[in-house]
Structure formats: structure tokens, C-alpha cells
Amino acid sequence: DSELRFYAVIIVLLSSIITISLTFYNGYQLDDSLRENLSQQIQDQHLVQLNLLKQEQFATTFLLIQELERVGITEPEVQKIIASHSQKNYDWQIAIRKSVFQVVSLITTTGFSSDDYELYPVFVHMFLFYLLFCGGCAGSTAGGVKLFRILLIGKTFLHEIKTGFRPALVSKIRVGSTIISDDLIRTVLAFVGIYFACIAIGALYLGLEGHSLITALTASMTSVGNFGPGFGEIGPTENFAHFSNDAKVMLAILMLLGRLEFFTLLTFLHYRFWKR
């Protein structure tokens, strides 16, 4: 099955890349001594009640710096503490476990995380960001675009490139041994177009509310795809609690649209459906 092979390749390839990255370069890992040092600084300023620790782990580095600056601890001091108390890499067994868990959780839209992947190197963020488009296989209860559609779009692009310089070529798009009809291709392209349009509208609304680009974009993406965590203010150690009520309603609608794969709900909301 072409889709299953594609699915397996993505999991193995991205898990391997992230494992290598965490083994040889993990950036800054927030360890116990760093937590103690920062906690002591907070206590010195009589702000013990400031809850920067969530389930024994800090929020994203950006939010941590933001909160510490608010209580008078400057960014250079924070970076110096992080640099002096950081581990540059994981043991390879731990790296495998953490990378596989994050990749499988995201691609299956399970929504769990066992590590703060926002502390990983930036190029690892890009691979995890791409996973927010994928989702599971066709027919599964996972969210996202679904790998069958991504595979079909890729084959359509290659087909158009081939027929572009060989206009007399007669060929059909196949997935495995199955010939794909033009109607199905149009349906898939329409679905992907609506998918990205919903992401763009959701991100625009969150941007108007003052959220950062990465937060607005990934919050919209993870809602439409039903993934769970994202980046920025909704990273793996964060949640959506700080969004306004209007934003939560909008994101809930996006979740319903993505969960029902658009056409069902959009048809239900169309006035001609009720007239008939």
C-alpha cells in the first residue's frame, strides 16, 4: 500500500533526523540546577508565588524570558544561566524515545508530548511544523490533511510536470495499482484549498487579537487539524486558556470543520440544503 509506505517513511525518517539532532546538538536543556537557580532569583525578589514551573518543566524559552523580565531579571542573565547549566545533548537511547514519541504523537494527532520540543534546535521545529499538515491515513480517525491526499497531490504535480513538456503523452495518475479519476483529484484539491483557507482566516483573526505570528498560525493549524499542541504560546507545555472567549469559539468552529472534513458541516450550513 503506497500510503502505508509513505506513512512509515515519514515516521522513520523524521524520527531518525530528530534523534541525530538531539544526540549531537540539543541546544539548551533546562535541568534541575537551572530550575533551582532561577527559583532562587525569584525568591530573592519575594515573588515565590510566580508559577514559572509547569509539571516540573518551564514553558517555552520565549515566555520564560518574558516573565523573568517582568520581575526584573534581564534576558542576558537568563541566557547566561541557561548556558551555564545546560546539557548540549541527550543520551542516544533517550533521544530515540523522545523523538519517536513526538513524531508519532503529532502525525497521529494524539496530542500528547513527553518533552518540550520548542527547546530543540530550530531546524527540528521545521520538521515538526510540517507534521502539522500531515495527519494519519485515509479512513482513520486521525485529523490533518491525511497522507493519501498529500500523496495524491504530489503525484498530480509530477503528472502535470510530465505532461507540460510532453503534451501528447496519455497517462493516468495511479496510487498503487488504482487509477485515480479526475473527479477525485478535483475533490482533493478543493478540500486542501478549503483547509488552507480556514487556517489563513483563523491565523488572521488571532493576529488581529495581538498574538504572535507563530502562535496565531500554529493555533489555527492545530485546531483545523485536531493535533493538540503547537508552537509559541500553545507549545507542548502550554494550553489555550489565555485566549479570549471569542478566539476560543472561533478555534472550536475550526476544530469542528476539520473534524468533519469541511464538506459535511459546510453543506449543513448552506441555505439550499434546508430549502430542499
JSON list of C-alpha atoms in Angstrom, two decimals, residues 64-265:
[
{"chain": "A", "resi": 64, "resn": "LEU", "atom": "CA", "xyz": [10.20, 32.26, 30.40]},
{"chain": "A", "resi": 65, "resn": "ILE", "atom": "CA", "xyz": [12.34, 35.24, 29.41]},
{"chain": "A", "resi": 66, "resn": "GLN", "atom": "CA", "xyz": [9.23, 37.39, 29.10]},
{"chain": "A", "resi": 67, "resn": "GLU", "atom": "CA", "xyz": [8.06, 36.52, 32.61]},
{"chain": "A", "resi": 68, "resn": "LEU", "atom": "CA", "xyz": [11.51, 36.95, 34.17]},
{"chain": "A", "resi": 69, "resn": "GLU", "atom": "CA", "xyz": [11.98, 40.34, 32.54]},
{"chain": "A", "resi": 70, "resn": "ARG", "atom": "CA", "xyz": [8.67, 41.34, 34.07]},
{"chain": "A", "resi": 71, "resn": "VAL", "atom": "CA", "xyz": [10.13, 40.75, 37.54]},
{"chain": "A", "resi": 72, "resn": "GLY", "atom": "CA", "xyz": [13.42, 42.44, 36.76]},
{"chain": "A", "resi": 73, "resn": "ILE", "atom": "CA", "xyz": [15.65, 39.58, 35.60]},
{"chain": "A", "resi": 74, "resn": "THR", "atom": "CA", "xyz": [17.06, 40.62, 32.22]},
{"chain": "A", "resi": 75, "resn": "GLU", "atom": "CA", "xyz": [17.42, 38.38, 29.17]},
{"chain": "A", "resi": 76, "resn": "PRO", "atom": "CA", "xyz": [21.27, 38.33, 29.20]},
{"chain": "A", "resi": 77, "resn": "GLU", "atom": "CA", "xyz": [21.17, 37.00, 32.77]},
{"chain": "A", "resi": 78, "resn": "VAL", "atom": "CA", "xyz": [18.66, 34.31, 31.80]},
{"chain": "A", "resi": 79, "resn": "GLN", "atom": "CA", "xyz": [20.69, 33.25, 28.75]},
{"chain": "A", "resi": 80, "resn": "LYS", "atom": "CA", "xyz": [23.85, 33.14, 30.88]},
{"chain": "A", "resi": 81, "resn": "ILE", "atom": "CA", "xyz": [22.15, 30.89, 33.44]},
{"chain": "A", "resi": 82, "resn": "ILE", "atom": "CA", "xyz": [20.76, 28.64, 30.72]},
{"chain": "A", "resi": 83, "resn": "ALA", "atom": "CA", "xyz": [24.14, 28.37, 29.00]},
{"chain": "A", "resi": 84, "resn": "SER", "atom": "CA", "xyz": [25.99, 27.55, 32.21]},
{"chain": "A", "resi": 85, "resn": "HIS", "atom": "CA", "xyz": [23.52, 24.89, 33.33]},
{"chain": "A", "resi": 86, "resn": "SER", "atom": "CA", "xyz": [22.57, 23.30, 30.04]},
{"chain": "A", "resi": 87, "resn": "GLN", "atom": "CA", "xyz": [23.35, 19.89, 28.62]},
{"chain": "A", "resi": 88, "resn": "LYS", "atom": "CA", "xyz": [24.29, 20.00, 24.97]},
{"chain": "A", "resi": 89, "resn": "ASN", "atom": "CA", "xyz": [22.87, 16.62, 24.07]},
{"chain": "A", "resi": 90, "resn": "TYR", "atom": "CA", "xyz": [20.77, 13.66, 25.13]},
{"chain": "A", "resi": 91, "resn": "ASP", "atom": "CA", "xyz": [21.96, 10.12, 25.56]},
{"chain": "A", "resi": 92, "resn": "TRP", "atom": "CA", "xyz": [21.10, 8.31, 22.31]},
{"chain": "A", "resi": 93, "resn": "GLN", "atom": "CA", "xyz": [18.55, 5.95, 23.93]},
{"chain": "A", "resi": 94, "resn": "ILE", "atom": "CA", "xyz": [16.69, 8.90, 25.44]},
{"chain": "A", "resi": 95, "resn": "ALA", "atom": "CA", "xyz": [16.95, 10.78, 22.14]},
{"chain": "A", "resi": 96, "resn": "ILE", "atom": "CA", "xyz": [15.31, 7.89, 20.28]},
{"chain": "A", "resi": 97, "resn": "ARG", "atom": "CA", "xyz": [12.49, 7.63, 22.81]},
{"chain": "A", "resi": 98, "resn": "LYS", "atom": "CA", "xyz": [11.76, 11.35, 22.85]},
{"chain": "A", "resi": 99, "resn": "SER", "atom": "CA", "xyz": [11.97, 11.84, 19.08]},
{"chain": "A", "resi": 100, "resn": "VAL", "atom": "CA", "xyz": [9.80, 8.83, 18.20]},
{"chain": "A", "resi": 101, "resn": "PHE", "atom": "CA", "xyz": [7.19, 9.80, 20.78]},
{"chain": "A", "resi": 102, "resn": "GLN", "atom": "CA", "xyz": [6.92, 13.39, 19.50]},
{"chain": "A", "resi": 103, "resn": "VAL", "atom": "CA", "xyz": [6.75, 12.35, 15.83]},
{"chain": "A", "resi": 104, "resn": "VAL", "atom": "CA", "xyz": [4.18, 9.56, 16.36]},
{"chain": "A", "resi": 105, "resn": "SER", "atom": "CA", "xyz": [2.05, 11.73, 18.65]},
{"chain": "A", "resi": 106, "resn": "LEU", "atom": "CA", "xyz": [1.90, 14.58, 16.13]},
{"chain": "A", "resi": 107, "resn": "ILE", "atom": "CA", "xyz": [1.35, 12.53, 12.98]},
{"chain": "A", "resi": 108, "resn": "THR", "atom": "CA", "xyz": [-1.42, 10.52, 14.65]},
{"chain": "A", "resi": 109, "resn": "THR", "atom": "CA", "xyz": [-2.92, 13.77, 16.07]},
{"chain": "A", "resi": 110, "resn": "THR", "atom": "CA", "xyz": [-2.92, 12.17, 19.52]},
{"chain": "A", "resi": 111, "resn": "GLY", "atom": "CA", "xyz": [-1.98, 15.46, 21.18]},
{"chain": "A", "resi": 112, "resn": "PHE", "atom": "CA", "xyz": [0.46, 14.24, 23.83]},
{"chain": "A", "resi": 113, "resn": "SER", "atom": "CA", "xyz": [4.07, 15.31, 24.34]},
{"chain": "A", "resi": 114, "resn": "SER", "atom": "CA", "xyz": [6.79, 13.89, 26.57]},
{"chain": "A", "resi": 115, "resn": "ASP", "atom": "CA", "xyz": [9.23, 16.77, 26.16]},
{"chain": "A", "resi": 116, "resn": "ASP", "atom": "CA", "xyz": [9.27, 20.50, 25.42]},
{"chain": "A", "resi": 117, "resn": "TYR", "atom": "CA", "xyz": [10.20, 20.25, 21.73]},
{"chain": "A", "resi": 118, "resn": "GLU", "atom": "CA", "xyz": [10.36, 24.04, 21.47]},
{"chain": "A", "resi": 119, "resn": "LEU", "atom": "CA", "xyz": [13.75, 23.76, 23.18]},
{"chain": "A", "resi": 120, "resn": "TYR", "atom": "CA", "xyz": [15.05, 21.62, 20.31]},
{"chain": "A", "resi": 121, "resn": "PRO", "atom": "CA", "xyz": [17.14, 23.18, 17.51]},
{"chain": "A", "resi": 122, "resn": "VAL", "atom": "CA", "xyz": [15.20, 25.42, 15.13]},
{"chain": "A", "resi": 123, "resn": "PHE", "atom": "CA", "xyz": [15.59, 23.17, 12.10]},
{"chain": "A", "resi": 124, "resn": "VAL", "atom": "CA", "xyz": [13.91, 20.37, 14.11]},
{"chain": "A", "resi": 125, "resn": "HIS", "atom": "CA", "xyz": [11.00, 22.78, 14.66]},
{"chain": "A", "resi": 126, "resn": "MET", "atom": "CA", "xyz": [10.57, 22.92, 10.87]},
{"chain": "A", "resi": 127, "resn": "PHE", "atom": "CA", "xyz": [10.14, 19.14, 10.59]},
{"chain": "A", "resi": 128, "resn": "LEU", "atom": "CA", "xyz": [7.64, 19.11, 13.45]},
{"chain": "A", "resi": 129, "resn": "PHE", "atom": "CA", "xyz": [5.88, 22.08, 11.85]},
{"chain": "A", "resi": 130, "resn": "TYR", "atom": "CA", "xyz": [5.49, 20.11, 8.60]},
{"chain": "A", "resi": 131, "resn": "LEU", "atom": "CA", "xyz": [3.90, 17.27, 10.58]},
{"chain": "A", "resi": 132, "resn": "LEU", "atom": "CA", "xyz": [1.06, 19.65, 11.50]},
{"chain": "A", "resi": 133, "resn": "PHE", "atom": "CA", "xyz": [-0.10, 19.33, 7.89]},
{"chain": "A", "resi": 134, "resn": "CYS", "atom": "CA", "xyz": [0.09, 15.55, 7.60]},
{"chain": "A", "resi": 135, "resn": "GLY", "atom": "CA", "xyz": [-2.20, 13.61, 9.90]},
{"chain": "A", "resi": 136, "resn": "GLY", "atom": "CA", "xyz": [-2.97, 9.92, 9.61]},
{"chain": "A", "resi": 137, "resn": "CYS", "atom": "CA", "xyz": [-4.01, 7.65, 6.78]},
{"chain": "A", "resi": 138, "resn": "ALA", "atom": "CA", "xyz": [-7.28, 7.88, 4.86]},
{"chain": "A", "resi": 139, "resn": "GLY", "atom": "CA", "xyz": [-10.18, 6.30, 6.73]},
{"chain": "A", "resi": 140, "resn": "SER", "atom": "CA", "xyz": [-8.52, 6.70, 10.12]},
{"chain": "A", "resi": 141, "resn": "THR", "atom": "CA", "xyz": [-9.90, 8.81, 12.95]},
{"chain": "A", "resi": 142, "resn": "ALA", "atom": "CA", "xyz": [-6.77, 10.99, 12.90]},
{"chain": "A", "resi": 143, "resn": "GLY", "atom": "CA", "xyz": [-7.02, 14.63, 11.83]},
{"chain": "A", "resi": 144, "resn": "GLY", "atom": "CA", "xyz": [-4.92, 16.63, 9.41]},
{"chain": "A", "resi": 145, "resn": "VAL", "atom": "CA", "xyz": [-4.95, 16.65, 5.62]},
{"chain": "A", "resi": 146, "resn": "LYS", "atom": "CA", "xyz": [-4.41, 12.85, 5.57]},
{"chain": "A", "resi": 147, "resn": "LEU", "atom": "CA", "xyz": [-1.42, 11.27, 3.82]},
{"chain": "A", "resi": 148, "resn": "PHE", "atom": "CA", "xyz": [-3.48, 9.87, 0.94]},
{"chain": "A", "resi": 149, "resn": "ARG", "atom": "CA", "xyz": [-4.36, 13.41, -0.15]},
{"chain": "A", "resi": 150, "resn": "ILE", "atom": "CA", "xyz": [-0.76, 14.60, 0.21]},
{"chain": "A", "resi": 151, "resn": "LEU", "atom": "CA", "xyz": [0.43, 11.61, -1.81]},
{"chain": "A", "resi": 152, "resn": "LEU", "atom": "CA", "xyz": [-2.21, 12.25, -4.47]},
{"chain": "A", "resi": 153, "resn": "ILE", "atom": "CA", "xyz": [-1.34, 15.94, -4.74]},
{"chain": "A", "resi": 154, "resn": "GLY", "atom": "CA", "xyz": [2.35, 15.05, -5.11]},
{"chain": "A", "resi": 155, "resn": "LYS", "atom": "CA", "xyz": [1.56, 12.60, -7.91]},
{"chain": "A", "resi": 156, "resn": "THR", "atom": "CA", "xyz": [-0.67, 15.22, -9.57]},
{"chain": "A", "resi": 157, "resn": "PHE", "atom": "CA", "xyz": [2.18, 17.75, -9.54]},
{"chain": "A", "resi": 158, "resn": "LEU", "atom": "CA", "xyz": [4.56, 15.23, -11.10]},
{"chain": "A", "resi": 159, "resn": "HIS", "atom": "CA", "xyz": [1.94, 14.32, -13.70]},
{"chain": "A", "resi": 160, "resn": "GLU", "atom": "CA", "xyz": [1.45, 17.97, -14.67]},
{"chain": "A", "resi": 161, "resn": "ILE", "atom": "CA", "xyz": [5.21, 18.46, -14.97]},
{"chain": "A", "resi": 162, "resn": "LYS", "atom": "CA", "xyz": [5.48, 15.42, -17.28]},
{"chain": "A", "resi": 163, "resn": "THR", "atom": "CA", "xyz": [2.57, 16.47, -19.49]},
{"chain": "A", "resi": 164, "resn": "GLY", "atom": "CA", "xyz": [3.92, 20.04, -19.55]},
{"chain": "A", "resi": 165, "resn": "PHE", "atom": "CA", "xyz": [6.88, 19.12, -21.77]},
{"chain": "A", "resi": 166, "resn": "ARG", "atom": "CA", "xyz": [5.18, 16.10, -23.36]},
{"chain": "A", "resi": 167, "resn": "PRO", "atom": "CA", "xyz": [1.69, 17.37, -24.29]},
{"chain": "A", "resi": 168, "resn": "ALA", "atom": "CA", "xyz": [0.92, 14.30, -26.44]},
{"chain": "A", "resi": 169, "resn": "LEU", "atom": "CA", "xyz": [1.52, 11.96, -23.50]},
{"chain": "A", "resi": 170, "resn": "VAL", "atom": "CA", "xyz": [-1.51, 9.94, -22.43]},
{"chain": "A", "resi": 171, "resn": "SER", "atom": "CA", "xyz": [-1.18, 8.81, -18.83]},
{"chain": "A", "resi": 172, "resn": "LYS", "atom": "CA", "xyz": [-3.26, 8.36, -15.72]},
{"chain": "A", "resi": 173, "resn": "ILE", "atom": "CA", "xyz": [-2.45, 9.16, -12.13]},
{"chain": "A", "resi": 174, "resn": "ARG", "atom": "CA", "xyz": [-2.15, 5.99, -10.08]},
{"chain": "A", "resi": 175, "resn": "VAL", "atom": "CA", "xyz": [-1.86, 5.33, -6.37]},
{"chain": "A", "resi": 176, "resn": "GLY", "atom": "CA", "xyz": [-0.57, 1.79, -6.16]},
{"chain": "A", "resi": 177, "resn": "SER", "atom": "CA", "xyz": [-2.46, -0.11, -8.85]},
{"chain": "A", "resi": 178, "resn": "THR", "atom": "CA", "xyz": [-5.55, 2.11, -8.64]},
{"chain": "A", "resi": 179, "resn": "ILE", "atom": "CA", "xyz": [-6.21, 4.68, -11.36]},
{"chain": "A", "resi": 180, "resn": "ILE", "atom": "CA", "xyz": [-7.41, 7.95, -9.81]},
{"chain": "A", "resi": 181, "resn": "SER", "atom": "CA", "xyz": [-10.33, 9.70, -11.51]},
{"chain": "A", "resi": 182, "resn": "ASP", "atom": "CA", "xyz": [-10.28, 13.40, -12.36]},
{"chain": "A", "resi": 183, "resn": "ASP", "atom": "CA", "xyz": [-13.32, 13.93, -10.12]},
{"chain": "A", "resi": 184, "resn": "LEU", "atom": "CA", "xyz": [-11.45, 12.60, -7.10]},
{"chain": "A", "resi": 185, "resn": "ILE", "atom": "CA", "xyz": [-8.46, 14.81, -7.87]},
{"chain": "A", "resi": 186, "resn": "ARG", "atom": "CA", "xyz": [-10.70, 17.87, -8.06]},
{"chain": "A", "resi": 187, "resn": "THR", "atom": "CA", "xyz": [-12.34, 16.92, -4.75]},
{"chain": "A", "resi": 188, "resn": "VAL", "atom": "CA", "xyz": [-8.96, 16.53, -3.05]},
{"chain": "A", "resi": 189, "resn": "LEU", "atom": "CA", "xyz": [-7.70, 19.87, -4.41]},
{"chain": "A", "resi": 190, "resn": "ALA", "atom": "CA", "xyz": [-10.91, 21.56, -3.26]},
{"chain": "A", "resi": 191, "resn": "PHE", "atom": "CA", "xyz": [-10.51, 20.02, 0.20]},
{"chain": "A", "resi": 192, "resn": "VAL", "atom": "CA", "xyz": [-6.90, 21.19, 0.52]},
{"chain": "A", "resi": 193, "resn": "GLY", "atom": "CA", "xyz": [-7.87, 24.66, -0.71]},
{"chain": "A", "resi": 194, "resn": "ILE", "atom": "CA", "xyz": [-10.61, 24.96, 1.95]},
{"chain": "A", "resi": 195, "resn": "TYR", "atom": "CA", "xyz": [-8.21, 23.52, 4.56]},
{"chain": "A", "resi": 196, "resn": "PHE", "atom": "CA", "xyz": [-5.59, 26.22, 3.97]},
{"chain": "A", "resi": 197, "resn": "ALA", "atom": "CA", "xyz": [-8.21, 28.94, 3.64]},
{"chain": "A", "resi": 198, "resn": "CYS", "atom": "CA", "xyz": [-9.57, 28.08, 7.11]},
{"chain": "A", "resi": 199, "resn": "ILE", "atom": "CA", "xyz": [-6.04, 28.14, 8.55]},
{"chain": "A", "resi": 200, "resn": "ALA", "atom": "CA", "xyz": [-5.41, 31.56, 6.97]},
{"chain": "A", "resi": 201, "resn": "ILE", "atom": "CA", "xyz": [-8.68, 33.02, 8.29]},
{"chain": "A", "resi": 202, "resn": "GLY", "atom": "CA", "xyz": [-8.09, 31.65, 11.80]},
{"chain": "A", "resi": 203, "resn": "ALA", "atom": "CA", "xyz": [-4.49, 32.91, 11.88]},
{"chain": "A", "resi": 204, "resn": "LEU", "atom": "CA", "xyz": [-5.60, 36.35, 10.66]},
{"chain": "A", "resi": 205, "resn": "TYR", "atom": "CA", "xyz": [-8.20, 36.62, 13.43]},
{"chain": "A", "resi": 206, "resn": "LEU", "atom": "CA", "xyz": [-5.70, 35.61, 16.13]},
{"chain": "A", "resi": 207, "resn": "GLY", "atom": "CA", "xyz": [-3.18, 38.05, 14.67]},
{"chain": "A", "resi": 208, "resn": "LEU", "atom": "CA", "xyz": [-5.75, 40.84, 15.00]},
{"chain": "A", "resi": 209, "resn": "GLU", "atom": "CA", "xyz": [-6.10, 39.92, 18.68]},
{"chain": "A", "resi": 210, "resn": "GLY", "atom": "CA", "xyz": [-2.39, 40.60, 19.12]},
{"chain": "A", "resi": 211, "resn": "HIS", "atom": "CA", "xyz": [-0.90, 37.11, 19.18]},
{"chain": "A", "resi": 212, "resn": "SER", "atom": "CA", "xyz": [2.48, 36.48, 17.56]},
{"chain": "A", "resi": 213, "resn": "LEU", "atom": "CA", "xyz": [2.73, 35.10, 14.03]},
{"chain": "A", "resi": 214, "resn": "ILE", "atom": "CA", "xyz": [3.91, 31.63, 15.09]},
{"chain": "A", "resi": 215, "resn": "THR", "atom": "CA", "xyz": [1.23, 31.39, 17.80]},
{"chain": "A", "resi": 216, "resn": "ALA", "atom": "CA", "xyz": [-1.58, 32.56, 15.52]},
{"chain": "A", "resi": 217, "resn": "LEU", "atom": "CA", "xyz": [-0.53, 30.29, 12.65]},
{"chain": "A", "resi": 218, "resn": "THR", "atom": "CA", "xyz": [0.05, 27.11, 14.64]},
{"chain": "A", "resi": 219, "resn": "ALA", "atom": "CA", "xyz": [-3.03, 27.63, 16.83]},
{"chain": "A", "resi": 220, "resn": "SER", "atom": "CA", "xyz": [-5.12, 27.79, 13.67]},
{"chain": "A", "resi": 221, "resn": "MET", "atom": "CA", "xyz": [-3.31, 24.81, 12.14]},
{"chain": "A", "resi": 222, "resn": "THR", "atom": "CA", "xyz": [-3.57, 22.61, 15.21]},
{"chain": "A", "resi": 223, "resn": "SER", "atom": "CA", "xyz": [-7.26, 23.43, 15.59]},
{"chain": "A", "resi": 224, "resn": "VAL", "atom": "CA", "xyz": [-8.19, 22.66, 11.98]},
{"chain": "A", "resi": 225, "resn": "GLY", "atom": "CA", "xyz": [-6.07, 19.51, 12.03]},
{"chain": "A", "resi": 226, "resn": "ASN", "atom": "CA", "xyz": [-7.07, 18.50, 15.60]},
{"chain": "A", "resi": 227, "resn": "PHE", "atom": "CA", "xyz": [-3.41, 17.97, 16.53]},
{"chain": "A", "resi": 228, "resn": "GLY", "atom": "CA", "xyz": [-3.27, 19.45, 20.04]},
{"chain": "A", "resi": 229, "resn": "PRO", "atom": "CA", "xyz": [0.00, 21.25, 20.75]},
{"chain": "A", "resi": 230, "resn": "GLY", "atom": "CA", "xyz": [1.62, 23.85, 18.51]},
{"chain": "A", "resi": 231, "resn": "PHE", "atom": "CA", "xyz": [4.37, 26.44, 18.90]},
{"chain": "A", "resi": 232, "resn": "GLY", "atom": "CA", "xyz": [4.76, 29.75, 20.72]},
{"chain": "A", "resi": 233, "resn": "GLU", "atom": "CA", "xyz": [2.09, 30.39, 23.33]},
{"chain": "A", "resi": 234, "resn": "ILE", "atom": "CA", "xyz": [0.48, 26.99, 22.70]},
{"chain": "A", "resi": 235, "resn": "GLY", "atom": "CA", "xyz": [3.63, 24.86, 22.82]},
{"chain": "A", "resi": 236, "resn": "PRO", "atom": "CA", "xyz": [3.71, 21.39, 24.40]},
{"chain": "A", "resi": 237, "resn": "THR", "atom": "CA", "xyz": [3.93, 22.86, 27.91]},
{"chain": "A", "resi": 238, "resn": "GLU", "atom": "CA", "xyz": [1.22, 25.47, 27.28]},
{"chain": "A", "resi": 239, "resn": "ASN", "atom": "CA", "xyz": [-2.51, 25.50, 26.55]},
{"chain": "A", "resi": 240, "resn": "PHE", "atom": "CA", "xyz": [-5.29, 27.67, 25.09]},
{"chain": "A", "resi": 241, "resn": "ALA", "atom": "CA", "xyz": [-6.54, 29.03, 28.43]},
{"chain": "A", "resi": 242, "resn": "HIS", "atom": "CA", "xyz": [-5.17, 32.53, 27.88]},
{"chain": "A", "resi": 243, "resn": "PHE", "atom": "CA", "xyz": [-7.04, 33.07, 24.58]},
{"chain": "A", "resi": 244, "resn": "SER", "atom": "CA", "xyz": [-10.11, 35.28, 24.63]},
{"chain": "A", "resi": 245, "resn": "ASN", "atom": "CA", "xyz": [-13.57, 33.72, 24.62]},
{"chain": "A", "resi": 246, "resn": "ASP", "atom": "CA", "xyz": [-14.17, 34.89, 21.04]},
{"chain": "A", "resi": 247, "resn": "ALA", "atom": "CA", "xyz": [-10.90, 33.27, 19.95]},
{"chain": "A", "resi": 248, "resn": "LYS", "atom": "CA", "xyz": [-11.84, 30.02, 21.68]},
{"chain": "A", "resi": 249, "resn": "VAL", "atom": "CA", "xyz": [-15.22, 29.96, 19.91]},
{"chain": "A", "resi": 250, "resn": "MET", "atom": "CA", "xyz": [-13.53, 30.58, 16.57]},
{"chain": "A", "resi": 251, "resn": "LEU", "atom": "CA", "xyz": [-10.96, 27.83, 17.19]},
{"chain": "A", "resi": 252, "resn": "ALA", "atom": "CA", "xyz": [-13.73, 25.45, 18.30]},
{"chain": "A", "resi": 253, "resn": "ILE", "atom": "CA", "xyz": [-15.53, 26.07, 14.99]},
{"chain": "A", "resi": 254, "resn": "LEU", "atom": "CA", "xyz": [-12.29, 25.36, 13.13]},
{"chain": "A", "resi": 255, "resn": "MET", "atom": "CA", "xyz": [-11.95, 22.12, 15.09]},
{"chain": "A", "resi": 256, "resn": "LEU", "atom": "CA", "xyz": [-15.46, 21.07, 14.07]},
{"chain": "A", "resi": 257, "resn": "LEU", "atom": "CA", "xyz": [-14.79, 21.94, 10.43]},
{"chain": "A", "resi": 258, "resn": "GLY", "atom": "CA", "xyz": [-11.56, 19.95, 10.43]},
{"chain": "A", "resi": 259, "resn": "ARG", "atom": "CA", "xyz": [-13.06, 17.04, 12.36]},
{"chain": "A", "resi": 260, "resn": "LEU", "atom": "CA", "xyz": [-15.99, 16.71, 9.94]},
{"chain": "A", "resi": 261, "resn": "GLU", "atom": "CA", "xyz": [-13.68, 17.40, 6.96]},
{"chain": "A", "resi": 262, "resn": "PHE", "atom": "CA", "xyz": [-15.45, 20.61, 5.92]},
{"chain": "A", "resi": 263, "resn": "PHE", "atom": "CA", "xyz": [-17.93, 19.41, 3.31]},
{"chain": "A", "resi": 264, "resn": "THR", "atom": "CA", "xyz": [-20.33, 17.83, 5.81]},
{"chain": "A", "resi": 265, "resn": "LEU", "atom": "CA", "xyz": [-20.63, 20.91, 8.01]}
]
